[in-house]
Coordinates of C-alpha atoms in Angstrom, one line a residue:
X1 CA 36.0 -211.2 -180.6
X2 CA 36.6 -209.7 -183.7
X3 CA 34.0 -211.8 -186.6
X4 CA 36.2 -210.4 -189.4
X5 CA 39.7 -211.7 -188.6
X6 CA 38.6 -214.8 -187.5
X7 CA 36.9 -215.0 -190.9
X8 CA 39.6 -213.8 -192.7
X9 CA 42.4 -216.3 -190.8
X10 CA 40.2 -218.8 -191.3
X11 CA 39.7 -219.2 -194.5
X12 CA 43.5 -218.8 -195.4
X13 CA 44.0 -221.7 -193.3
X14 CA 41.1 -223.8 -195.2
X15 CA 42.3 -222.6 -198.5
X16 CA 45.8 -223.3 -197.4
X17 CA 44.4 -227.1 -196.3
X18 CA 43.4 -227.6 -199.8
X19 CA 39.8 -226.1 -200.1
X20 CA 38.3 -224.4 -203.5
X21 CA 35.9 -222.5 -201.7
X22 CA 34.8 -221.1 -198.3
X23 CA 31.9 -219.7 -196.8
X24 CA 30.2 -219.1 -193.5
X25 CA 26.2 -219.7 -192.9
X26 CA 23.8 -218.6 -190.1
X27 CA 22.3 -222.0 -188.7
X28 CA 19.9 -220.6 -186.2
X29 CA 17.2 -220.8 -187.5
X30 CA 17.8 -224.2 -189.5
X31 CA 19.2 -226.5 -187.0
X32 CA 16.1 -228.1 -186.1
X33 CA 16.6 -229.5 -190.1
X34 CA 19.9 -231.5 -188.8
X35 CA 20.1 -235.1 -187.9
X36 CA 21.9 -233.9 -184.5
X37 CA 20.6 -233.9 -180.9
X38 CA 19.3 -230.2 -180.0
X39 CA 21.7 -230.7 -176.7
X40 CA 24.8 -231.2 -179.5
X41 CA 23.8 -228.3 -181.5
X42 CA 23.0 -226.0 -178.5
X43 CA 25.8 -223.3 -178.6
X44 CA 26.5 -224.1 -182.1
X45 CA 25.3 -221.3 -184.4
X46 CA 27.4 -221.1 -187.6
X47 CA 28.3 -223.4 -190.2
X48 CA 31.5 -223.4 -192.2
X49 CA 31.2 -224.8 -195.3
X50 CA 34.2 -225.9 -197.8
X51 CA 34.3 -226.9 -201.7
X52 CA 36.3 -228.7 -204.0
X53 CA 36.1 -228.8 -207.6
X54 CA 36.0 -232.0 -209.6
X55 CA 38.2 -232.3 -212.5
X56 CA 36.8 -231.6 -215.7
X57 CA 38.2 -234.3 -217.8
X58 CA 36.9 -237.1 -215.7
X59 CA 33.4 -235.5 -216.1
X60 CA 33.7 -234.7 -219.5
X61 CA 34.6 -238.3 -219.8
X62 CA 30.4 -239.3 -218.5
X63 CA 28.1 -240.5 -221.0
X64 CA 25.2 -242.5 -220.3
X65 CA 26.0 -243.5 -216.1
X66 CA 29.1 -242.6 -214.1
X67 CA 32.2 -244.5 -214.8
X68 CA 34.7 -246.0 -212.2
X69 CA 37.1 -243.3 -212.6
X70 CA 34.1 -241.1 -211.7
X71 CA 33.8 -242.8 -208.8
X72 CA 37.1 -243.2 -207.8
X73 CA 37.6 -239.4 -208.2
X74 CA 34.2 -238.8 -206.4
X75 CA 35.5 -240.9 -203.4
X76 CA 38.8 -239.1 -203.0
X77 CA 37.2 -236.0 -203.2
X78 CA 35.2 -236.4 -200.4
X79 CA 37.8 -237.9 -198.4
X80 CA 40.0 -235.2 -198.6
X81 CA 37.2 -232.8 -197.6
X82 CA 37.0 -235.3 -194.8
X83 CA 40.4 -234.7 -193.9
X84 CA 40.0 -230.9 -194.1
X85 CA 37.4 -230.5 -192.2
X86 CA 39.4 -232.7 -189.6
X87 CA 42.1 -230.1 -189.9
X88 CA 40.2 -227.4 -189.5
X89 CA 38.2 -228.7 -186.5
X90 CA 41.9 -228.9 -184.6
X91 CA 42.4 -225.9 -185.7
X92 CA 38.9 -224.5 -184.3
X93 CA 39.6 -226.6 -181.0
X94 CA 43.3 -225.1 -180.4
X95 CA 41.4 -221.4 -180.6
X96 CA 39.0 -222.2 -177.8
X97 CA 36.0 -222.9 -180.2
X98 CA 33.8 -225.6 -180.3
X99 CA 33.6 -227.6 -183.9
X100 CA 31.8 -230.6 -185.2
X101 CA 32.9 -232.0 -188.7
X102 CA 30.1 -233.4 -190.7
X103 CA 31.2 -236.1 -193.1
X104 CA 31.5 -234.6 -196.8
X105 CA 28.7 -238.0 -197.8
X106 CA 27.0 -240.0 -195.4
X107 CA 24.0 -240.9 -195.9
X108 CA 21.8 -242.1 -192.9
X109 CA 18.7 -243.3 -194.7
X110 CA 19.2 -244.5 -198.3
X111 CA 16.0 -245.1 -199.1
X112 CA 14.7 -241.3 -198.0
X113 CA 18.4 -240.0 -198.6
X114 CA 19.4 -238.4 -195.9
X115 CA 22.2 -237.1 -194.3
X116 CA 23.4 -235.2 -191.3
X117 CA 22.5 -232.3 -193.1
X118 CA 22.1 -230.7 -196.2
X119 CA 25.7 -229.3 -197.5
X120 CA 24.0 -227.7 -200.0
X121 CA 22.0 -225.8 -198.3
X122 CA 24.8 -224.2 -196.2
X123 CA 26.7 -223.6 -199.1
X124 CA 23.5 -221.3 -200.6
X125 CA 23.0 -219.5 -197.2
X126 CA 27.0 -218.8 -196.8
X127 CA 26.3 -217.5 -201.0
X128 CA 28.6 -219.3 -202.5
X129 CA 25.7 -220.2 -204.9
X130 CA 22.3 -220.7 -205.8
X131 CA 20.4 -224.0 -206.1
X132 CA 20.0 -224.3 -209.9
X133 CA 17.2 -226.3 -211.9
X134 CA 19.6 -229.1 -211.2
X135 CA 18.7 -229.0 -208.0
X136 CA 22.6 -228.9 -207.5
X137 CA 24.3 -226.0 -205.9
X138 CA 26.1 -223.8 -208.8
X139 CA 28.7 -222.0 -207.8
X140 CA 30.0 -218.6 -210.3
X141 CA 33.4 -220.3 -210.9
X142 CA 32.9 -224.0 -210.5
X143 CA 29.6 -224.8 -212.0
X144 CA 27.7 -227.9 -210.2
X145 CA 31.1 -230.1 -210.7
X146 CA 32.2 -229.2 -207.2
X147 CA 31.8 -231.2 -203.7
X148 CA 31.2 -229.8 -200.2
X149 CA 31.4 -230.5 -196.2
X150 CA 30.4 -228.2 -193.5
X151 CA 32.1 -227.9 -190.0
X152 CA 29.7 -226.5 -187.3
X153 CA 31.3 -224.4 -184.9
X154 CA 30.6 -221.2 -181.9
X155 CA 33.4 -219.1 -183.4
X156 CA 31.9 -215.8 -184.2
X157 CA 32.6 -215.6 -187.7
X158 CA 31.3 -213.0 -190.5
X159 CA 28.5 -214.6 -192.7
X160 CA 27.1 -214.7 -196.6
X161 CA 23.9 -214.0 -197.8
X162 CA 22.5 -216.4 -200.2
X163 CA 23.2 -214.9 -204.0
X164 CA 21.0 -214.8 -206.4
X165 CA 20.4 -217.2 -209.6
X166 CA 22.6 -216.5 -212.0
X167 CA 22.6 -218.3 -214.9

């Protein structure tokens, strides 16, 4: 099992899906954090997570609240994560592998707002940026004006190391 080619054809096939960005995490020790059954996440121990960047014009065009194209934007965004992460779970079961897609935004409690997960937090841990005073995950190329969705899988994959602030 070789963690660095199944990294590297990985992440070509993500990228090649339609993903921005692409990074592994170590979930061990953070899966008692998920909204998931410990029997579900048993043999689960890495986290894929993808990004896409959200056009700059439609959030240059936010003033005071978002607008509708905002939210139209915002909704396809996610949905096409959806769909990648659908893409790359088949791809994940056809190797062998185990893979469970987390929906890009689902929340399960609106009035604590929480999800499945924290995509945010996988994104730091696989380094493809640091939480900024935001409190939004800022990536080096992307800024905050970027959306995310993990995939938790078994495949033995290389991981990142959280980076640090770097504004």
């Amino acid at each position: 099992m070789d963690k660095d080619k199944n990294y590297i054809g990985l992440k070509q096939f993500c990228l090649d899906a339609g993903a921005d960005l692409f990074g592994v995490a170590d979930i061990k020790e953070i899966k008692n954090e998920f909204a998931f059954s410990a029997r579900l996440l048993e043999k689960l121990d890495r986290a894929i997570c993808l990004g896409m960047r959200l056009n700059d014009l439609v959030m240059e065009d936010i003033a005071e609240a978002p607008t509708r194209l905002y939210s139209y934007h915002y909704r396809t965004v996610n949905l096409l994560l959806d769909q990648i992460a659908l893409k790359t779970t088949a791809y994940l079961d056809k190797k062998g592998y185990l893979a469970l897609p987390v929906p890009a935004s689902q929340v399960l409690d609106w009035q604590k707002h929480t999800a499945h997960l924290s995509h945010r937090k996988i994104a730091f841990l696989a380094g493809l940026g640091w939480i900024g005073r935001n409190n939004l995950l800022v990536n080096p190329e992307f800024g905050s004006r970027l959306r995310l969705v993990t995939i938790l899988t078994d495949m033995p994959l290389e991981t990142g190391a959280p980076i640090k602030e770097n504004c």
